[in-house]
PDB file of C-alpha atoms in Angstrom:
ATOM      1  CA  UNK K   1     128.912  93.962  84.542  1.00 43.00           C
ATOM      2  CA  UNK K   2     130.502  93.631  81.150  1.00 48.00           C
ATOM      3  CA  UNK K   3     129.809  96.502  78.618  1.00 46.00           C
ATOM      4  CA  UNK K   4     130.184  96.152  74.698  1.00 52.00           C
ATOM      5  CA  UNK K   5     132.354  99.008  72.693  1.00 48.00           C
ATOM      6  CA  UNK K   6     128.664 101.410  72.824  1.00 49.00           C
ATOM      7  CA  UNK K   7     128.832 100.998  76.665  1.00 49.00           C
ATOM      8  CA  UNK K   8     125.445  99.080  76.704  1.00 50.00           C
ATOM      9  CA  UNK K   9     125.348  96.249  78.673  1.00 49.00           C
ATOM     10  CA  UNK K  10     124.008  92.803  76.649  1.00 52.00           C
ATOM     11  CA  UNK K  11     124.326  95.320  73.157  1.00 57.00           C
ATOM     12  CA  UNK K  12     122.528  93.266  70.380  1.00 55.00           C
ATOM     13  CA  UNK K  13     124.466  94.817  67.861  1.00 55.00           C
ATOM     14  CA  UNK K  14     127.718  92.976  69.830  1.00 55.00           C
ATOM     15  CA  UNK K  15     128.674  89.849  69.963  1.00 48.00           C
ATOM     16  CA  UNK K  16     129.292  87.399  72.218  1.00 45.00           C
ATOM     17  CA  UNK K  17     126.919  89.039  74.873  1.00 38.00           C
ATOM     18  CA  UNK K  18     129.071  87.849  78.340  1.00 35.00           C
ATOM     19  CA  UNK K  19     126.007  87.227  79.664  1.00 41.00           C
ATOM     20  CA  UNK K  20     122.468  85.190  79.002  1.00 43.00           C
ATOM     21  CA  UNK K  21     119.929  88.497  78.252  1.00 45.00           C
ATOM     22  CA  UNK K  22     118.045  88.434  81.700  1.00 46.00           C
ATOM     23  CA  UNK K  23     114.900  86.160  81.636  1.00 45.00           C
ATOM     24  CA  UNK K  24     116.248  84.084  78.978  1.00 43.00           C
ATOM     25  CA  UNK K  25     114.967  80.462  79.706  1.00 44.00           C
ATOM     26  CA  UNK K  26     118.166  78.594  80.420  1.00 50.00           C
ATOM     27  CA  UNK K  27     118.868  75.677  78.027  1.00 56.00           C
ATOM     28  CA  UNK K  28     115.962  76.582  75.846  1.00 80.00           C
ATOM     29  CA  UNK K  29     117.737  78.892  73.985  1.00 87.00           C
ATOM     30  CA  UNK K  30     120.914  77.155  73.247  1.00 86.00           C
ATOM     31  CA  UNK K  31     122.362  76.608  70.206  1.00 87.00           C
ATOM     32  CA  UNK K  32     120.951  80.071  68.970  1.00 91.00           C
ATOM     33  CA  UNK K  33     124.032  82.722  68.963  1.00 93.00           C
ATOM     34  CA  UNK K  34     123.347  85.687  71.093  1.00 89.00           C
ATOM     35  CA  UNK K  35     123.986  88.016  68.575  1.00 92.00           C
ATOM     36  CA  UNK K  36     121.184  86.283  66.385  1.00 96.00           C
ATOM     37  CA  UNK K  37     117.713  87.883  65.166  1.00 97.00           C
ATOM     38  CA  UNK K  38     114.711  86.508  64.874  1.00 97.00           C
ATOM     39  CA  UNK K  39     111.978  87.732  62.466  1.00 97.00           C
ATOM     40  CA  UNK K  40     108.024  86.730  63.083  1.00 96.00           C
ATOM     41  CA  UNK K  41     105.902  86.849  60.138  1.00 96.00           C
ATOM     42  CA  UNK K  42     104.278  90.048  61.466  1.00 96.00           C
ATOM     43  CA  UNK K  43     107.731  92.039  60.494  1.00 97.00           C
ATOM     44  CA  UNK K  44     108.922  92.371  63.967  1.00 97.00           C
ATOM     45  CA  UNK K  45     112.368  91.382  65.043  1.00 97.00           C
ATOM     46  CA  UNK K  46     112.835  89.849  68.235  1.00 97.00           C
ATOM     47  CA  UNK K  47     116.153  88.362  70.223  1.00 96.00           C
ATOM     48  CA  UNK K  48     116.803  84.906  71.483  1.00 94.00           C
ATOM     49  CA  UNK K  49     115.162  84.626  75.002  1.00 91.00           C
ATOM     50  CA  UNK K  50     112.536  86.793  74.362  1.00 92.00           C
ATOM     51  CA  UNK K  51     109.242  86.164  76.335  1.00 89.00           C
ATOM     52  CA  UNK K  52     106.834  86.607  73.840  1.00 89.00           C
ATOM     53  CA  UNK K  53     108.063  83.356  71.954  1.00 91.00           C
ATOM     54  CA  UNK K  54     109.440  79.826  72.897  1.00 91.00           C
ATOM     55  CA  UNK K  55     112.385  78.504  70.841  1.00 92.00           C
ATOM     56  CA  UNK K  56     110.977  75.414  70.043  1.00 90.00           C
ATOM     57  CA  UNK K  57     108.156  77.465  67.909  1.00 93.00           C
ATOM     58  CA  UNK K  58     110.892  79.647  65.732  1.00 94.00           C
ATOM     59  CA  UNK K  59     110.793  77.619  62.543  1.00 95.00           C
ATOM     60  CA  UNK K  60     109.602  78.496  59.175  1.00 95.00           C
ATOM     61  CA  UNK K  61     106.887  79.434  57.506  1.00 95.00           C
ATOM     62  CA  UNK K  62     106.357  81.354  60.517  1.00 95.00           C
ATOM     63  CA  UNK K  63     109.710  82.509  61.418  1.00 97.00           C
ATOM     64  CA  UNK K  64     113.111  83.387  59.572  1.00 97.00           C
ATOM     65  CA  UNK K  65     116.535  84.595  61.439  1.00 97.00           C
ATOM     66  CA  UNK K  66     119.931  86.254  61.207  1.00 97.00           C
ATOM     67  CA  UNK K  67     122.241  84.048  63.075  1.00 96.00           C
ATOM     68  CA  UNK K  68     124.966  87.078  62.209  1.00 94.00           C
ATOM     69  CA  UNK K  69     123.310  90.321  61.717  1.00 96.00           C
ATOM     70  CA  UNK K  70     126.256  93.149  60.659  1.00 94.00           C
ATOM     71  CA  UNK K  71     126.955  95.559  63.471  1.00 93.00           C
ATOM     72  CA  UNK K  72     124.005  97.766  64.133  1.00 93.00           C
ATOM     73  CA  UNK K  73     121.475  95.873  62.296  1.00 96.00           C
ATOM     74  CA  UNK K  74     119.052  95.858  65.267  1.00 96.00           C
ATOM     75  CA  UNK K  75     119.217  99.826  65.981  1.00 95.00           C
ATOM     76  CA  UNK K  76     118.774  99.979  61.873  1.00 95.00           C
ATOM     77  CA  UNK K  77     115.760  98.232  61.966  1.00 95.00           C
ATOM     78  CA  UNK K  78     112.600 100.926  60.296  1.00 96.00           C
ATOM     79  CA  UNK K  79     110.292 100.624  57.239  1.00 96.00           C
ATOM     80  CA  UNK K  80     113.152 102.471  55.123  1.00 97.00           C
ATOM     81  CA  UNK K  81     115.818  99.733  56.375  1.00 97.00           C
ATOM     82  CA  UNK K  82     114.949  96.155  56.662  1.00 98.00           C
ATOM     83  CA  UNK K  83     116.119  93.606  57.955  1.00 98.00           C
ATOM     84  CA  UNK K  84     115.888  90.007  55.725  1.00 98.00           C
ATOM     85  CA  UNK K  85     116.286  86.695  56.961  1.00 98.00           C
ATOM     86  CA  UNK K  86     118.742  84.549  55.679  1.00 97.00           C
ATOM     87  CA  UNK K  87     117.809  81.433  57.405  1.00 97.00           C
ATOM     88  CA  UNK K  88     114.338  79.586  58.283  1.00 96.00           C
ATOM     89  CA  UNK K  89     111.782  81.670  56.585  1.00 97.00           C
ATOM     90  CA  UNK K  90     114.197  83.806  54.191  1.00 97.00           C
ATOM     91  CA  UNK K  91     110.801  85.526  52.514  1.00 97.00           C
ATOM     92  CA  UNK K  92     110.593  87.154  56.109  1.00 97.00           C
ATOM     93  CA  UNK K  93     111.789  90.682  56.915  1.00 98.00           C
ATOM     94  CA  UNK K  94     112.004  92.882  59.955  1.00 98.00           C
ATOM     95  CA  UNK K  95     110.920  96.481  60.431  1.00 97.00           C
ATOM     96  CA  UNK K  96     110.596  96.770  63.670  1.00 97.00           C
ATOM     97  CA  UNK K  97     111.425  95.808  67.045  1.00 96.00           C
ATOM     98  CA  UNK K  98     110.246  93.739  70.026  1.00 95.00           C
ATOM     99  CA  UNK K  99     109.652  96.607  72.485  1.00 94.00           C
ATOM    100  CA  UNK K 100     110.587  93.575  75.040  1.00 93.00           C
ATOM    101  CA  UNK K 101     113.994  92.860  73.752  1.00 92.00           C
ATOM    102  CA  UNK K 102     114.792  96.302  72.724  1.00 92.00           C
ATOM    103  CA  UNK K 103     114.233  97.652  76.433  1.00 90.00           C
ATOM    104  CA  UNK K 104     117.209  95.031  77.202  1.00 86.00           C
ATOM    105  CA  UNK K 105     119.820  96.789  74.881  1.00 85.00           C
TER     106      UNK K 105
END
């Protein structure tokens, strides 16, 4: 098993991830860095291969992403910090996360 610089395996706040987070539908999800966050209208961030949505549904109005958050953005994520698209939906913004993904990091 491969472990990122915090000594989590599959860290999202690393990048490239050596391995596919477990679960994560194959080809689906390709294309869509490792690394990247996605942010639902409902303010919650979630990471590619996450069960709750399918990749073909993460476009805007709905959705906005950070194809390359800074280091630590997911652990940052809280009402006091934030996190704003930049791409699809960039009116979006993240304030919490996907209890899903985050048991994964």
């Amino acid at each position: 098993m491969d472990y990122c610089r915090h000594e989590l395996s599959n860290c999202a706040d690393c990048a490239p991830r050596a391995q596919p987070r477990e679960g994560a539908p194959g080809t689906e999800w390709d294309g869509w860095p490792p690394s990247a966050i996605i942010v639902h209208a409902s303010r919650k961030a979630h990471l590619p291969g996450c069960p709750h949505i399918l990749p073909a549904d993460v476009e805007p109005p709905v959705y906005g992403w950070v194809l390359d958050p800074s280091p630590g953005a997911w652990r940052r994520l809280s009402d006091s910090n934030p996190l704003h698209a930049t791409g699809g939906n960039t009116q979006r913004s993240a304030t919490s996360r996907c209890q899903d993904c985050d048991a994964t990091q």
